[in-house]
Coordinates of N, CA and C and ligand atoms in Angstrom, one line a residue:
M1 N 0.8 -1.2 0.0 CA 0.0 0.0 0.0 C 0.9 1.3 0.0
K2 N 0.4 2.3 -0.6 CA 1.2 3.6 -0.6 C 0.6 4.4 0.6
L3 N 1.5 4.8 1.5 CA 1.0 5.6 2.6 C 1.8 6.8 2.9
L4 N 1.1 7.8 3.4 CA 1.7 9.1 3.8 C 1.6 9.2 5.3
I5 N 2.7 9.6 6.0 CA 2.6 9.9 7.4 C 3.2 11.3 7.7
T6 N 2.5 12.1 8.4 CA 3.1 13.4 8.9 C 3.5 13.2 10.3
A7 N 4.6 13.8 10.7 CA 5.2 13.6 12.0 C 6.0 14.8 12.5
G8 N 6.2 14.8 13.8 CA 7.1 15.9 14.4 C 6.3 17.2 14.6
P9 N 7.1 18.2 15.1 CA 6.5 19.5 15.3 C 6.6 20.3 14.0
T10 N 6.0 21.5 14.0 CA 6.3 22.5 13.0 C 7.1 23.6 13.7
V11 N 7.8 24.4 12.9 CA 8.6 25.5 13.4 C 8.2 26.7 12.7
E12 N 7.7 27.7 13.5 CA 7.2 29.0 12.8 C 8.1 30.1 13.2
P13 N 8.8 30.7 12.2 CA 9.8 31.7 12.5 C 9.1 33.0 13.0
I14 N 9.8 33.7 13.9 CA 9.4 35.0 14.4 C 10.3 36.1 13.8
D15 N 11.6 35.8 13.8 CA 12.7 36.6 13.2 C 13.8 35.7 12.8
P16 N 15.0 36.2 12.3 CA 16.0 35.3 11.9 C 16.5 34.3 13.0
V17 N 16.3 34.6 14.2 CA 16.9 33.8 15.3 C 15.9 33.2 16.2
R18 N 14.6 33.5 16.0 CA 13.6 33.0 17.0 C 12.5 32.3 16.3
Y19 N 11.8 31.3 17.0 CA 10.7 30.6 16.4 C 9.8 30.1 17.4
L20 N 8.6 29.7 17.0 CA 7.6 29.1 17.9 C 7.5 27.6 17.5
T21 N 7.5 26.7 18.5 CA 7.4 25.3 18.1 C 6.6 24.6 19.3
N22 N 6.7 23.3 19.4 CA 6.0 22.6 20.4 C 6.8 21.3 20.8
R23 N 6.2 20.6 21.8 CA 7.0 19.5 22.4 C 7.0 18.2 21.7
S24 N 6.4 18.1 20.5 CA 6.4 16.9 19.8 C 7.8 16.4 19.5
S25 N 8.0 15.1 19.8 CA 9.4 14.5 19.5 C 9.4 13.8 18.2
G26 N 8.2 13.5 17.6 CA 8.1 12.8 16.4 C 8.2 11.3 16.5
K27 N 8.4 10.8 17.8 CA 8.6 9.4 18.0 C 7.5 8.5 17.5
M28 N 6.2 8.9 17.8 CA 5.1 8.0 17.4 C 5.0 8.0 15.8
G29 N 5.1 9.1 15.2 CA 5.0 9.1 13.7 C 6.2 8.3 13.1
Y30 N 7.4 8.5 13.6 CA 8.5 7.7 13.1 C 8.4 6.2 13.3
A31 N 7.9 5.9 14.5 CA 7.7 4.5 14.8 C 6.7 3.9 13.8
L32 N 5.6 4.6 13.5 CA 4.6 4.2 12.6 C 5.2 4.0 11.2
A33 N 6.1 5.0 10.8 CA 6.7 4.9 9.5 C 7.6 3.7 9.4
A34 N 8.4 3.4 10.5 CA 9.3 2.2 10.5 C 8.5 1.0 10.4
A35 N 7.4 0.9 11.2 CA 6.6 -0.3 11.2 C 5.9 -0.6 9.8
A36 N 5.5 0.5 9.2 CA 4.8 0.4 7.9 C 5.8 -0.1 6.9
A37 N 7.0 0.4 6.9 CA 8.1 0.0 5.9 C 8.4 -1.5 6.1
K38 N 8.5 -1.9 7.4 CA 8.8 -3.3 7.7 C 7.7 -4.2 7.2
R39 N 6.5 -3.7 7.2 CA 5.4 -4.5 6.8 C 5.2 -4.4 5.3
G40 N 6.1 -3.9 4.6 CA 6.2 -3.9 3.1 C 5.5 -2.8 2.4
H41 N 5.1 -1.8 3.1 CA 4.4 -0.6 2.5 C 5.4 0.4 1.9
S42 N 4.9 1.2 0.9 CA 5.7 2.3 0.4 C 5.3 3.5 1.2
V43 N 6.3 4.0 2.0 CA 6.0 5.1 3.0 C 6.6 6.4 2.6
L44 N 5.8 7.5 2.6 CA 6.4 8.8 2.5 C 6.2 9.5 3.9
L45 N 7.3 9.9 4.5 CA 7.2 10.5 5.8 C 7.5 12.0 5.6
I46 N 6.5 12.8 6.0 CA 6.6 14.3 5.8 C 6.8 14.8 7.3
S47 N 7.9 15.4 7.6 CA 8.2 15.7 9.0 C 8.9 17.0 9.2
G48 N 8.5 17.6 10.4 CA 9.2 18.8 10.9 C 10.5 18.3 11.5
P49 N 11.3 19.2 12.0 CA 12.6 18.9 12.5 C 12.5 18.0 13.8
T50 N 13.2 16.9 13.9 CA 13.3 16.1 15.1 C 14.7 15.6 15.2
S51 N 15.0 15.0 16.4 CA 16.4 14.5 16.6 C 16.5 13.0 16.2
L52 N 15.4 12.5 15.5 CA 15.4 11.0 15.2 C 16.0 10.7 13.9
E53 N 16.5 9.4 13.8 CA 17.0 8.9 12.5 C 15.8 8.6 11.6
I54 N 16.0 8.8 10.3 CA 15.0 8.5 9.3 C 14.9 7.0 9.2
P55 N 13.7 6.4 9.5 CA 13.6 4.9 9.4 C 14.0 4.4 8.1
E56 N 14.6 3.2 8.1 CA 15.1 2.5 6.9 C 13.9 2.2 5.9
G57 N 14.2 2.5 4.7 CA 13.2 2.1 3.6 C 12.1 3.1 3.5
V58 N 12.2 4.3 4.1 CA 11.1 5.3 4.1 C 11.6 6.5 3.3
D59 N 10.7 7.0 2.4 CA 11.0 8.2 1.7 C 10.7 9.4 2.6
Y60 N 11.6 10.4 2.6 CA 11.5 11.4 3.6 C 11.4 12.8 3.0
L61 N 10.5 13.6 3.4 CA 10.3 14.9 2.9 C 10.3 15.9 4.1
P62 N 11.4 16.6 4.3 CA 11.4 17.5 5.5 C 10.7 18.8 5.2
I63 N 10.0 19.3 6.3 CA 9.4 20.6 6.2 C 9.7 21.4 7.5
E64 N 9.4 22.7 7.5 CA 9.5 23.4 8.8 C 8.2 24.0 9.2
T65 N 7.6 24.8 8.4 CA 6.4 25.5 8.9 C 5.1 24.7 8.6
A66 N 4.0 25.1 9.2 CA 2.7 24.5 8.9 C 2.3 24.7 7.5
E67 N 2.6 25.9 6.9 CA 2.3 26.1 5.5 C 3.1 25.2 4.6
E68 N 4.4 24.9 4.9 CA 5.1 24.0 4.1 C 4.6 22.6 4.3
M69 N 4.1 22.2 5.5 CA 3.5 20.9 5.7 C 2.2 20.8 4.8
Y70 N 1.4 21.8 4.8 CA 0.2 21.8 4.0 C 0.5 21.6 2.5
Q71 N 1.5 22.4 2.0 CA 1.8 22.3 0.6 C 2.4 20.9 0.2
A72 N 3.2 20.4 1.1 CA 3.8 19.1 0.8 C 2.7 18.0 0.8
V73 N 1.8 18.0 1.8 CA 0.7 17.0 1.8 C -0.2 17.2 0.6
A74 N -0.5 18.5 0.3 CA -1.4 18.7 -0.9 C -0.8 18.1 -2.2
A75 N 0.5 18.3 -2.3 CA 1.2 17.8 -3.5 C 1.3 16.3 -3.6
Q76 N 1.3 15.6 -2.5 CA 1.5 14.2 -2.4 C 0.3 13.3 -2.2
I77 N -0.7 13.8 -1.5 CA -1.7 12.9 -1.0 C -2.6 12.2 -2.1
G78 N -2.6 12.8 -3.3 CA -3.4 12.2 -4.4 C -2.9 10.8 -4.8
K79 N -1.6 10.6 -4.5 CA -1.0 9.2 -4.9 C -1.2 8.2 -3.8
M80 N -1.8 8.5 -2.7 CA -1.8 7.7 -1.5 C -3.1 6.9 -1.3
E81 N -3.0 5.7 -0.7 CA -4.2 4.9 -0.3 C -4.5 5.1 1.2
L82 N -3.5 5.5 1.9 CA -3.7 5.6 3.4 C -2.9 6.9 3.9
A83 N -3.5 7.7 4.7 CA -2.7 8.8 5.3 C -2.9 8.9 6.8
I84 N -1.8 9.0 7.5 CA -1.8 9.1 8.9 C -1.2 10.4 9.4
F85 N -2.0 11.2 10.1 CA -1.5 12.6 10.4 C -1.1 12.6 11.9
A86 N 0.2 12.3 12.2 CA 0.7 12.3 13.5 C 1.5 13.6 13.9
A87 N 1.6 14.5 13.0 CA 2.3 15.7 13.2 C 1.6 16.6 14.2
A88 N 2.4 17.4 15.0 CA 1.8 18.4 15.9 C 2.0 19.7 15.1
V89 N 1.0 20.1 14.3 CA 1.1 21.2 13.4 C 0.7 22.5 14.2
A90 N 1.4 23.5 14.1 CA 1.1 24.8 14.8 C -0.3 25.3 14.4
D91 N -1.1 25.7 15.3 CA -2.5 26.2 14.9 C -2.4 27.7 14.6
Y92 N -1.3 28.3 15.0 CA -1.1 29.8 14.8 C 0.3 30.0 14.4
T93 N 0.5 31.0 13.6 CA 1.9 31.4 13.2 C 2.1 32.9 13.2
P94 N 3.3 33.4 13.5 CA 3.4 34.9 13.5 C 2.9 35.5 12.2
A95 N 2.1 36.6 12.3 CA 1.5 37.2 11.2 C 2.6 37.8 10.2
K96 N 3.7 38.2 10.8 CA 4.8 38.7 10.0 C 6.1 38.2 10.5
V97 N 7.0 37.8 9.6 CA 8.4 37.4 10.1 C 9.3 38.6 10.0
A98 N 9.8 39.0 11.1 CA 10.7 40.2 11.0 C 12.0 39.9 10.2
E99 N 12.4 40.8 9.3 CA 13.6 40.5 8.5 C 14.8 40.6 9.3
Q100 N 14.8 41.5 10.3 CA 16.0 41.6 11.2 C 15.7 41.1 12.6
K101 N 16.7 40.8 13.3 CA 16.5 40.3 14.7 C 15.7 41.4 15.5
I102 N 14.7 41.0 16.2 CA 13.9 42.0 16.9 C 14.7 42.5 18.2
K103 N 14.8 43.8 18.3 CA 15.6 44.3 19.5 C 14.6 44.5 20.6
K104 N 15.1 44.3 21.9 CA 14.2 44.5 23.0 C 14.0 46.0 23.2
S105 N 12.7 46.4 23.6 CA 12.4 47.8 23.9 C 11.6 47.9 25.2
G106 N 10.3 47.9 25.1 CA 9.5 48.1 26.4 C 9.5 46.9 27.3
E107 N 8.7 46.9 28.4 CA 8.6 45.9 29.3 C 7.7 44.7 28.8
E108 N 6.9 45.0 27.9 CA 6.1 43.9 27.3 C 6.2 43.9 25.8
M109 N 6.0 42.8 25.2 CA 5.9 42.8 23.7 C 4.8 41.9 23.3
T110 N 4.2 42.2 22.1 CA 3.1 41.4 21.6 C 3.5 40.9 20.2
I111 N 3.2 39.6 20.0 CA 3.4 39.0 18.7 C 2.0 38.6 18.2
T112 N 1.6 39.2 17.1 CA 0.3 38.8 16.5 C 0.4 37.5 15.7
L113 N -0.5 36.6 16.0 CA -0.5 35.3 15.4 C -1.7 35.2 14.5
T114 N -1.6 34.5 13.4 CA -2.7 34.2 12.5 C -2.9 32.7 12.4
R115 N -4.1 32.2 12.1 CA -4.4 30.8 12.1 C -3.7 30.2 10.9
T116 N -3.2 29.0 11.1 CA -2.6 28.2 10.0 C -3.8 27.4 9.3
K117 N -3.4 26.7 8.2 CA -4.4 25.8 7.6 C -4.4 24.5 8.3
D118 N -5.6 23.9 8.5 CA -5.7 22.6 9.1 C -5.4 21.5 8.0
V119 N -4.2 20.9 8.1 CA -3.8 20.0 7.0 C -4.8 18.8 7.0
L120 N -4.9 18.1 8.1 CA -5.8 17.0 8.2 C -7.3 17.4 7.8
G121 N -7.7 18.5 8.3 CA -9.1 19.0 8.1 C -9.3 19.3 6.6
S122 N -8.3 19.5 5.8 CA -8.4 19.8 4.4 C -8.3 18.6 3.5
A123 N -7.9 17.4 4.1 CA -7.6 16.3 3.2 C -8.8 15.8 2.4
R124 N -9.9 15.8 3.0 CA -11.1 15.3 2.3 C -11.7 16.3 1.3
E125 N -12.1 17.5 1.9 CA -12.9 18.4 1.0 C -12.0 19.2 0.1
V126 N -10.9 19.7 0.6 CA -10.1 20.6 -0.2 C -9.2 19.8 -1.1
M127 N -8.5 18.7 -0.6 CA -7.5 17.9 -1.4 C -8.2 16.7 -2.1
G128 N -9.4 16.4 -1.7 CA -10.2 15.4 -2.4 C -9.7 14.0 -2.1
F129 N -9.1 13.7 -1.0 CA -8.5 12.4 -0.6 C -9.6 11.4 -0.3
K130 N -9.5 10.2 -1.0 CA -10.6 9.2 -0.9 C -10.1 8.0 -0.1
G131 N -8.9 7.9 0.3 CA -8.3 6.7 1.0 C -8.7 6.7 2.5
A132 N -8.0 5.8 3.2 CA -8.3 5.7 4.6 C -7.5 6.9 5.3
L133 N -8.3 7.6 6.2 CA -7.7 8.8 6.8 C -7.7 8.7 8.3
I134 N -6.5 8.8 8.9 CA -6.3 8.6 10.3 C -5.6 9.8 10.9
G135 N -6.3 10.4 12.0 CA -5.7 11.5 12.7 C -5.3 11.1 14.1
F136 N -4.6 12.0 14.7 CA -4.3 11.9 16.1 C -5.0 13.0 16.9
A137 N -5.2 12.8 18.1 CA -5.8 13.9 19.0 C -5.0 13.9 20.3
A138 N -4.3 14.9 20.6 CA -3.6 15.1 21.8 C -4.5 16.0 22.7
E139 N -5.0 15.4 23.8 CA -6.0 16.1 24.6 C -5.5 16.1 26.1
T140 N -6.0 17.1 26.8 CA -5.8 17.1 28.2 C -7.0 16.9 29.0
E141 N -8.2 16.9 28.4 CA -9.5 16.7 29.1 C -10.5 16.2 28.1
N142 N -11.6 15.5 28.6 CA -12.6 15.0 27.7 C -12.1 14.3 26.5
V143 N -11.1 13.4 26.7 CA -10.3 12.9 25.6 C -11.2 12.3 24.5
I144 N -12.1 11.4 24.9 CA -12.9 10.7 23.9 C -13.9 11.6 23.1
D145 N -14.6 12.5 23.9 CA -15.5 13.4 23.2 C -14.8 14.3 22.3
N146 N -13.6 14.9 22.7 CA -12.9 15.8 21.9 C -12.4 15.1 20.6
A147 N -11.9 13.8 20.8 CA -11.3 13.1 19.7 C -12.4 12.7 18.7
R148 N -13.6 12.4 19.2 CA -14.7 12.0 18.3 C -15.1 13.2 17.5
G149 N -15.2 14.4 18.2 CA -15.5 15.6 17.5 C -14.5 15.9 16.3
K150 N -13.2 15.7 16.6 CA -12.2 15.8 15.5 C -12.4 14.8 14.4
C151 N -12.7 13.6 14.8 CA -12.9 12.5 13.8 C -14.0 12.8 12.9
L152 N -15.2 13.3 13.4 CA -16.3 13.6 12.5 C -16.1 14.9 11.7
R153 N -15.5 15.9 12.4 CA -15.3 17.2 11.7 C -14.3 17.1 10.6
K154 N -13.3 16.3 10.7 CA -12.2 16.2 9.7 C -12.4 15.0 8.8
G155 N -13.5 14.3 8.9 CA -13.8 13.2 7.9 C -12.8 12.0 8.1
C156 N -12.4 11.8 9.3 CA -11.5 10.6 9.5 C -12.2 9.3 9.7
D157 N -11.5 8.2 9.3 CA -12.0 6.9 9.6 C -11.7 6.5 11.0
L158 N -10.6 7.1 11.6 CA -10.1 6.7 12.9 C -9.3 7.9 13.5
V159 N -9.5 8.2 14.7 CA -8.6 9.1 15.4 C -8.0 8.4 16.6
I160 N -6.6 8.5 16.7 CA -5.9 7.9 17.7 C -5.7 8.9 18.8
A161 N -6.3 8.7 20.0 CA -6.4 9.8 21.0 C -5.5 9.4 22.1
N162 N -4.7 10.4 22.6 CA -4.0 10.2 23.9 C -4.1 11.4 24.8
D163 N -3.9 11.1 26.1 CA -4.1 12.1 27.1 C -2.7 12.7 27.4
V164 N -2.5 13.9 26.9 CA -1.1 14.5 27.1 C -1.0 15.2 28.5
S165 N -2.0 15.1 29.3 CA -1.8 15.6 30.7 C -1.1 14.6 31.5
R166 N -1.0 13.3 31.1 CA -0.3 12.3 31.8 C 1.2 12.4 31.4
R167 N 2.1 12.5 32.4 CA 3.5 12.8 32.1 C 4.3 11.6 31.8
D168 N 3.7 10.4 32.1 CA 4.4 9.2 31.8 C 4.3 8.7 30.3
I169 N 3.4 9.3 29.6 CA 3.1 8.9 28.2 C 3.1 10.1 27.3
G170 N 3.0 9.8 26.0 CA 2.7 10.8 25.0 C 4.0 11.6 24.6
F171 N 3.8 12.9 24.2 CA 4.8 13.7 23.6 C 6.3 13.2 23.6
D172 N 7.0 13.4 24.7 CA 8.4 13.1 24.6 C 8.8 11.7 25.1
S173 N 7.8 11.0 25.5 CA 8.0 9.7 26.2 C 8.2 8.6 25.2
S174 N 8.8 7.4 25.6 CA 8.9 6.3 24.6 C 7.7 5.4 24.7
E175 N 6.8 5.6 25.7 CA 5.6 4.8 25.8 C 4.4 5.7 25.5
N176 N 3.3 5.0 25.1 CA 2.1 5.7 24.9 C 0.9 4.8 25.3
Q177 N -0.2 5.5 25.6 CA -1.4 4.8 25.9 C -2.5 5.5 25.1
V178 N -3.1 4.8 24.1 CA -4.0 5.5 23.2 C -5.4 4.8 23.3
T179 N -6.4 5.6 22.8 CA -7.7 5.1 22.6 C -8.0 5.2 21.1
L180 N -8.5 4.2 20.5 CA -8.9 4.2 19.1 C -10.3 4.8 19.1
V181 N -10.5 5.9 18.5 CA -11.8 6.6 18.4 C -12.3 6.5 17.0
Y182 N -13.3 5.7 16.7 CA -14.0 5.6 15.4 C -15.2 6.5 15.4
P183 N -15.8 6.7 14.2 CA -17.0 7.6 14.2 C -18.1 7.1 15.2
D184 N -18.2 5.7 15.4 CA -19.3 5.2 16.1 C -19.0 4.3 17.3
R185 N -17.7 4.2 17.6 CA -17.3 3.4 18.8 C -15.9 3.7 19.2
E186 N -15.4 3.2 20.4 CA -14.0 3.4 20.7 C -13.5 2.2 21.4
E187 N -12.1 2.1 21.4 CA -11.5 0.9 22.0 C -10.2 1.4 22.7
V188 N -10.1 1.1 24.0 CA -9.0 1.6 24.8 C -7.9 0.5 24.6
L189 N -6.7 0.9 24.2 CA -5.5 0.0 24.1 C -4.7 0.1 25.3
P190 N -4.0 -1.0 25.7 CA -3.1 -0.9 26.9 C -1.9 -0.1 26.6
Q191 N -1.3 0.5 27.7 CA 0.0 1.2 27.5 C 1.1 0.3 27.0
D192 N 1.9 0.8 26.1 CA 2.9 0.0 25.4 C 4.0 0.9 24.9
S193 N 5.1 0.3 24.5 CA 6.2 1.1 23.9 C 5.7 1.6 22.6
K194 N 6.2 2.8 22.1 CA 5.7 3.3 20.8 C 6.0 2.4 19.7
E195 N 7.1 1.6 19.8 CA 7.4 0.7 18.7 C 6.4 -0.5 18.6
H196 N 6.0 -1.1 19.8 CA 5.0 -2.2 19.8 C 3.7 -1.6 19.3
L197 N 3.4 -0.5 19.9 CA 2.1 0.1 19.6 C 2.0 0.4 18.1
A198 N 3.1 0.9 17.5 CA 3.1 1.2 16.0 C 2.8 0.0 15.2
F199 N 3.3 -1.2 15.6 CA 3.0 -2.4 14.8 C 1.6 -2.7 14.9
H200 N 1.0 -2.6 16.1 CA -0.4 -2.9 16.3 C -1.3 -1.9 15.5
L201 N -0.9 -0.7 15.6 CA -1.7 0.4 14.9 C -1.7 0.1 13.4
M202 N -0.5 -0.3 12.9 CA -0.5 -0.6 11.5 C -1.4 -1.7 11.1
E203 N -1.5 -2.7 11.9 CA -2.5 -3.8 11.6 C -3.9 -3.3 11.6
V204 N -4.2 -2.4 12.5 CA -5.5 -1.8 12.6 C -5.8 -1.0 11.4
V205 N -4.9 -0.1 11.0 CA -5.1 0.8 9.8 C -5.1 0.0 8.5
E206 N -4.3 -1.0 8.4 CA -4.4 -1.9 7.2 C -5.8 -2.4 7.0
D207 N -6.4 -3.0 8.1 CA -7.7 -3.5 8.0 C -8.7 -2.4 7.6
L208 N -8.5 -1.2 8.2 CA -9.4 -0.1 7.8 C -9.3 0.2 6.3
A209 N -8.1 0.2 5.8 CA -7.9 0.6 4.4 C -8.4 -0.4 3.5
E210 N -8.5 -1.7 3.9 CA -8.9 -2.8 3.1 C -10.5 -2.9 3.1
S211 N -11.1 -2.4 4.2 CA -12.5 -2.6 4.3 C -13.4 -1.6 3.5
Ligands
LIG301 N1 -3.7 18.8 12.3 C1 -3.3 19.2 11.1 N2 -3.1 20.5 10.8 C2 -3.3 21.5 11.7 C3 -3.7 21.1 13.0 C4 -3.9 19.8 13.3 O1 -3.1 18.3 10.2 N3 -3.1 22.8 11.4 C5 -3.9 17.4 12.6 C6 -2.9 16.7 13.5 O2 -1.8 16.2 12.8 C7 -3.7 15.7 14.2 C8 -5.1 16.3 14.2 O3 -5.1 17.3 13.2 O4 -3.8 14.5 13.5 C9 -5.6 16.8 15.5 O5 -4.7 17.8 16.0 P1 -5.0 18.7 17.2 O6 -4.0 19.8 17.3 O7 -5.2 17.8 18.4 O8 -6.4 19.3 16.8 P2 -6.9 20.7 16.4 O9 -7.8 20.4 15.2 O10 -5.8 21.6 16.2 O11 -7.8 21.0 17.6 P3 -7.6 21.9 18.9 O12 -6.3 22.6 18.8 O13 -8.8 22.8 19.0 O14 -7.6 20.8 20.0

């Protein structure tokens, strides 16, 4: 199967030396890409900057900003049968990137941010993607309700939800505990290493893509 995976954080520049980013390590998306390649799929990994090695046998497309992520996905998704959106894409980006390093002046400063495009939320209606669509939802409260809302709103077949208020799992950790949230049901999976979990998740999404 041909599949696209987004992973890692995005990096939104403020000026030549500063940027806005988030705590995504990319581990879950990279583990999924590695598992998918080992299971014989053709994998394109579109990723923001991480400290991880590119998994063997995976095609790699580096991006930095949310806009670059959007453009890269829009250009590639038409060829794919399955798309998994594990990236932590910035929801807002500085309205203007200063050409020169911003000098300090008053006691306070304000940076105006504007909304970025929702890459996953554009896959169906804007990009016309017809394959199996899988999102992630990083939540700190009402995990299942919030994840189901995202699943329905963004036209996903499955949203993999995790509770990022737990410090032992998620973002920078090597373990994760997720709940599979489908449009009409959910299934809680046991806590596991991101590598084991990635293999199991690939089995789940392969079944979805074939059904
Ligand atoms: N996502 C995306 N592009 C964005 C924001 C999110 O592709 N600009 C994708 C993520 O990769 C993830 C899913 O949407 O698969 C959910 O991301 P999340 O940040 O939890 O959801 P948001 O829609 O941004 O909702 P909110 O910030 O209101 O919780």
